[in-house]
């Protein structure tokens, strides 16, 4: 079984990324041959600082290892080091529908907030489809917000296969059972995000423990007093889910354990559990990040492996699409 996922190097990584991303990567690498990609090419589709991109690519690489990826076992690499991604994106744009790209909610949300909307922001999901399809991926561990992009990748694969012959595996998503959409602590009707969320409601992975505790203490809860999940209780549901993930229990067990307790107890305990969960990650991250030559060495090993794995698929694409190949 082939596993592939990607994560952007821009924006501080937060608890939503941990639960929908990092945590799942470490678990799914056990399922087969796994590829994890720092999608630096995706990060230039919105305003960014070039110096930032450089540092954050290395930060993210260290974080992927700190959260449990084993670079000997899995292929961990940067997208821009494997030129097949940019090439596949162009080839696949021939079988991607303009109308479907325009219906992507992430594009509409992001485009709405900006004066300058890059063409790259629009074609972003084609690049993502290429990432996945190049490795003949069976399963893609992602959070709920990437569901629509994965659907598009599946449509693109099917259209290519129908038009040019069986080339791609049609991939399926793996979503966390709990926490597929972690919400902002201050505005629990929108997802936690460093670009679209509130500062106080977004828990960053490298934040000081006291800052994390404070963010949970001031989390917005709902009317009523009961600790239970429900559509009418987005704030409490979110906290229950986070506590469940952080303490490896089910949300149902949390509800039973907190029967009769107050919101204050819940908020304190979630904060503490998240601090405990992240403390070893932070420690390991700082050690890894201090050794930049070693990070660069590991990145080149990842790039080599990813180039070798993706080259035959890219070659098959060119060939089936009718391009003259030079042997
Ligand atoms: P990105 O970098 O925004 O997010 C990385 C992962 O974190 C998940 N995630 C969340 N999960 C739960 N709750 C949240 N609030 C939350 N916020 C983010 C995302 O679902 C994602 O799994 N387009 C992708 C990157 C990408 C990719 C790919 C992913 C590029 N190519 C190929 C998979 C396969 C993105 O921007 O993720």
Coordinates of N, CA and C in Angstrom, one line a residue, residues 32-152:
X32 N 2.5 1.0 5.1 CA 3.1 0.6 3.8 C 4.3 1.5 3.4
X33 N 4.4 1.7 2.1 CA 5.4 2.6 1.6 C 4.9 4.1 1.6
X34 N 5.5 4.9 2.5 CA 4.9 6.2 2.7 C 5.8 7.4 2.2
X35 N 5.1 8.4 1.7 CA 5.8 9.6 1.2 C 5.2 10.8 1.9
X36 N 6.0 11.7 2.4 CA 5.5 12.9 3.1 C 6.3 14.1 2.5
X37 N 5.5 15.0 2.0 CA 6.1 16.1 1.2 C 5.8 17.5 1.8
X38 N 6.9 18.2 1.9 CA 6.8 19.6 2.3 C 6.4 20.4 1.0
X39 N 5.2 20.9 0.9 CA 4.8 21.4 -0.4 C 5.1 22.9 -0.5
X40 N 6.4 23.1 -0.7 CA 6.9 24.5 -0.8 C 6.4 25.2 -2.0
X41 N 6.1 24.5 -3.1 CA 5.6 25.1 -4.3 C 4.2 25.6 -4.1
X42 N 3.4 24.9 -3.2 CA 2.1 25.4 -2.9 C 2.1 26.7 -2.1
X43 N 3.2 26.9 -1.4 CA 3.2 28.1 -0.5 C 3.4 29.4 -1.2
X44 N 3.8 29.4 -2.4 CA 4.0 30.7 -3.1 C 2.7 31.2 -3.7
X45 N 1.6 30.5 -3.5 CA 0.3 30.9 -4.2 C -0.3 32.1 -3.5
X46 N 0.1 32.4 -2.2 CA -0.4 33.6 -1.5 C 0.9 34.4 -1.1
X47 N 0.6 35.7 -0.8 CA 1.7 36.6 -0.4 C 2.7 35.9 0.6
X48 N 4.0 35.9 0.4 CA 4.9 35.3 1.4 C 6.2 36.0 1.3
X49 N 7.1 35.8 2.3 CA 8.4 36.4 2.3 C 9.4 35.3 2.0
X50 N 10.2 35.5 1.0 CA 11.2 34.4 0.6 C 12.1 33.9 1.7
X51 N 12.5 34.9 2.6 CA 13.4 34.4 3.7 C 12.7 33.5 4.6
X52 N 11.4 33.8 4.8 CA 10.5 33.0 5.6 C 10.4 31.6 5.0
X53 N 10.2 31.5 3.7 CA 10.0 30.2 3.1 C 11.2 29.3 3.3
X54 N 12.3 29.9 3.2 CA 13.6 29.1 3.4 C 13.6 28.5 4.8
X55 N 13.5 29.3 5.8 CA 13.6 28.9 7.2 C 12.5 27.9 7.6
X56 N 11.3 28.2 7.1 CA 10.1 27.4 7.5 C 10.1 26.1 6.9
X57 N 10.8 25.9 5.7 CA 10.9 24.6 5.1 C 11.7 23.7 6.0
X58 N 12.8 24.3 6.5 CA 13.7 23.5 7.5 C 13.0 23.3 8.8
X59 N 12.2 24.3 9.3 CA 11.5 24.1 10.5 C 10.5 23.0 10.4
X60 N 9.8 22.9 9.2 CA 8.8 21.9 9.1 C 9.4 20.5 8.9
X61 N 10.5 20.5 8.3 CA 11.2 19.2 8.1 C 11.5 18.6 9.5
X62 N 12.1 19.5 10.4 CA 12.4 19.1 11.7 C 11.2 18.7 12.5
X63 N 10.1 19.4 12.3 CA 8.8 19.1 13.0 C 8.3 17.7 12.5
X64 N 8.4 17.4 11.3 CA 7.9 16.1 10.8 C 8.6 15.0 11.5
X65 N 9.9 15.2 11.7 CA 10.7 14.1 12.3 C 10.4 14.1 13.8
X66 N 10.3 15.3 14.4 CA 10.0 15.4 15.8 C 8.6 14.8 16.2
X67 N 7.7 14.8 15.3 CA 6.3 14.2 15.5 C 6.2 12.8 15.2
X68 N 7.4 12.2 14.8 CA 7.3 10.7 14.6 C 7.6 10.1 13.3
X69 N 7.9 10.9 12.2 CA 8.3 10.3 11.0 C 9.7 9.8 11.0
X70 N 9.9 8.7 10.5 CA 11.2 8.1 10.5 C 11.8 8.2 9.0
X71 N 12.8 9.1 8.8 CA 13.3 9.3 7.5 C 14.0 8.1 6.9
X72 N 14.3 7.1 7.7 CA 14.9 5.9 7.1 C 13.8 5.0 6.5
X73 N 12.7 5.1 7.2 CA 11.6 4.2 6.8 C 10.7 4.8 5.7
X74 N 10.3 6.1 5.9 CA 9.5 6.8 5.0 C 10.3 7.8 4.1
X75 N 9.7 8.2 3.0 CA 10.4 9.2 2.2 C 9.8 10.6 2.6
X76 N 10.7 11.4 3.1 CA 10.3 12.7 3.6 C 11.1 13.7 2.8
X77 N 10.4 14.6 2.0 CA 11.2 15.5 1.1 C 10.4 16.8 0.8
X78 N 11.2 17.7 0.1 CA 10.6 18.9 -0.3 C 10.1 18.9 -1.8
X79 N 8.9 19.4 -2.0 CA 8.3 19.3 -3.4 C 9.2 19.9 -4.4
X80 N 9.8 21.1 -4.1 CA 10.6 21.7 -5.2 C 11.9 21.0 -5.5
X81 N 12.3 20.0 -4.7 CA 13.5 19.2 -5.1 C 13.2 18.1 -6.1
X82 N 11.9 17.9 -6.4 CA 11.5 16.8 -7.3 C 10.7 17.5 -8.4
X83 N 11.4 17.8 -9.6 CA 10.8 18.6 -10.6 C 9.5 17.9 -11.2
X84 N 9.4 16.6 -11.0 CA 8.3 15.9 -11.6 C 6.9 16.5 -11.1
X85 N 6.9 17.1 -9.9 CA 5.7 17.7 -9.4 C 5.2 18.9 -10.3
X86 N 6.1 19.8 -10.6 CA 5.7 20.9 -11.4 C 5.3 20.4 -12.8
X87 N 6.0 19.5 -13.4 CA 5.7 18.9 -14.7 C 4.3 18.2 -14.7
X88 N 4.1 17.4 -13.7 CA 2.8 16.7 -13.7 C 1.7 17.6 -13.6
X89 N 1.9 18.7 -12.8 CA 0.8 19.7 -12.7 C 0.4 20.3 -14.0
X90 N 1.4 20.6 -14.9 CA 1.0 21.2 -16.2 C 0.3 20.1 -17.0
X91 N 0.8 18.9 -17.0 CA 0.2 17.9 -17.9 C -1.2 17.6 -17.4
X92 N -1.4 17.6 -16.1 CA -2.8 17.3 -15.6 C -3.8 18.4 -15.8
X93 N -3.2 19.6 -16.0 CA -4.1 20.8 -16.2 C -5.0 20.5 -17.5
X94 N -4.5 19.6 -18.4 CA -5.2 19.3 -19.6 C -6.5 18.5 -19.3
X95 N -6.5 17.9 -18.2 CA -7.7 17.0 -17.8 C -8.4 17.5 -16.6
X96 N -8.1 18.8 -16.2 CA -8.8 19.4 -15.0 C -9.8 20.4 -15.5
X97 N -11.0 20.3 -14.9 CA -12.1 21.2 -15.3 C -11.9 22.6 -14.7
X98 N -12.0 23.6 -15.5 CA -11.9 25.0 -15.0 C -13.1 25.3 -14.0
X99 N -14.3 24.8 -14.4 CA -15.4 25.0 -13.6 C -15.3 24.4 -12.2
X100 N -14.7 23.2 -12.1 CA -14.5 22.5 -10.8 C -13.5 23.3 -10.0
X101 N -12.4 23.8 -10.6 CA -11.5 24.6 -9.8 C -12.1 25.8 -9.2
X102 N -13.0 26.4 -10.0 CA -13.7 27.6 -9.5 C -14.7 27.3 -8.3
X103 N -15.1 26.0 -8.2 CA -16.0 25.6 -7.1 C -15.3 25.3 -5.8
X104 N -13.9 25.3 -5.8 CA -13.2 24.9 -4.6 C -13.4 25.9 -3.5
X105 N -13.9 25.5 -2.3 CA -14.2 26.4 -1.3 C -13.0 27.1 -0.7
X106 N -11.9 26.4 -0.7 CA -10.6 27.0 -0.2 C -10.2 28.1 -1.1
X107 N -10.4 28.0 -2.4 CA -10.0 29.0 -3.4 C -11.0 30.2 -3.1
X108 N -12.2 29.9 -3.0 CA -13.2 31.0 -2.9 C -12.9 31.8 -1.6
X109 N -12.7 31.1 -0.5 CA -12.4 31.7 0.8 C -11.2 32.6 0.7
X110 N -10.1 32.0 0.2 CA -8.8 32.8 0.2 C -8.9 33.9 -0.8
X111 N -9.5 33.7 -2.0 CA -9.6 34.8 -3.0 C -10.4 36.0 -2.5
X112 N -11.4 35.7 -1.7 CA -12.3 36.7 -1.2 C -11.5 37.7 -0.3
X113 N -10.5 37.2 0.4 CA -9.8 38.0 1.4 C -8.7 38.8 0.8
X114 N -8.4 38.7 -0.5 CA -7.3 39.4 -1.0 C -7.6 40.3 -2.2
X115 N -6.7 41.3 -2.4 CA -6.8 42.1 -3.5 C -6.2 41.5 -4.7
X116 N -5.0 40.9 -4.5 CA -4.3 40.2 -5.6 C -4.6 38.7 -5.5
X117 N -5.2 38.1 -6.5 CA -5.5 36.7 -6.5 C -4.6 36.1 -7.6
X118 N -3.6 35.3 -7.1 CA -2.7 34.7 -8.1 C -3.3 33.6 -8.9
X119 N -2.8 33.4 -10.1 CA -3.3 32.2 -10.9 C -3.0 30.9 -10.2
X120 N -1.9 30.9 -9.5 CA -1.5 29.7 -8.7 C -2.5 29.3 -7.7
X121 N -3.1 30.3 -7.1 CA -4.1 30.0 -6.0 C -5.3 29.2 -6.7
X122 N -5.6 29.6 -7.9 CA -6.7 28.9 -8.6 C -6.3 27.5 -9.1
X123 N -5.0 27.3 -9.6 CA -4.6 26.0 -10.1 C -4.0 25.1 -9.0
X124 N -3.9 25.6 -7.8 CA -3.3 24.9 -6.7 C -3.8 23.4 -6.6
X125 N -5.1 23.1 -6.7 CA -5.5 21.7 -6.6 C -4.9 20.8 -7.7
X126 N -4.5 21.4 -8.8 CA -4.0 20.5 -9.9 C -2.6 20.1 -9.5
X127 N -1.8 21.0 -8.9 CA -0.5 20.6 -8.4 C -0.6 19.6 -7.3
X128 N -1.6 19.7 -6.5 CA -1.9 18.8 -5.4 C -2.3 17.4 -6.0
X129 N -3.1 17.4 -7.0 CA -3.4 16.1 -7.7 C -2.2 15.4 -8.2
X130 N -1.3 16.2 -8.8 CA 0.0 15.6 -9.3 C 0.8 15.0 -8.2
X131 N 0.9 15.8 -7.0 CA 1.7 15.2 -5.9 C 1.2 13.8 -5.6
X132 N -0.1 13.7 -5.5 CA -0.6 12.4 -5.0 C -0.5 11.3 -6.1
X133 N -0.9 11.7 -7.4 CA -0.9 10.7 -8.4 C 0.4 10.2 -8.9
X134 N 1.4 11.0 -8.8 CA 2.8 10.6 -9.2 C 3.3 9.4 -8.5
X135 N 2.8 9.2 -7.2 CA 3.4 8.1 -6.4 C 2.4 6.9 -6.5
X136 N 1.4 6.9 -7.4 CA 0.4 5.8 -7.4 C -0.1 5.5 -6.0
X137 N -0.5 6.6 -5.4 CA -0.9 6.5 -4.0 C -2.3 5.8 -3.8
X138 N -2.4 5.0 -2.8 CA -3.6 4.4 -2.4 C -4.4 5.2 -1.4
X139 N -3.7 5.7 -0.4 CA -4.3 6.4 0.7 C -3.6 7.7 1.0
X140 N -4.5 8.7 1.3 CA -4.0 10.0 1.6 C -4.5 10.5 3.0
X141 N -3.6 10.5 4.0 CA -4.1 11.0 5.3 C -4.2 12.5 5.3
X142 N -5.4 13.0 5.6 CA -5.6 14.4 5.6 C -6.7 14.8 6.6
X143 N -6.8 16.1 6.8 CA -7.9 16.6 7.6 C -9.1 16.9 6.7
X144 N -10.3 17.2 7.3 CA -11.5 17.3 6.6 C -11.4 18.5 5.5
X145 N -10.7 19.5 5.8 CA -10.6 20.7 4.9 C -10.0 20.3 3.5
X146 N -9.3 19.2 3.4 CA -8.7 18.8 2.1 C -9.6 17.8 1.3
X147 N -10.7 17.5 1.9 CA -11.6 16.5 1.2 C -12.0 16.9 -0.2
X148 N -12.3 18.1 -0.4 CA -12.7 18.6 -1.8 C -11.6 18.5 -2.7
X149 N -10.4 18.9 -2.2 CA -9.2 18.8 -3.1 C -8.9 17.3 -3.5
X150 N -9.1 16.4 -2.6 CA -8.9 15.0 -2.9 C -9.9 14.5 -3.9
X151 N -11.1 14.9 -3.7 CA -12.2 14.6 -4.7 C -11.7 15.0 -6.1
X152 N -11.2 16.2 -6.2 CA -10.7 16.7 -7.5 C -9.6 15.8 -8.0

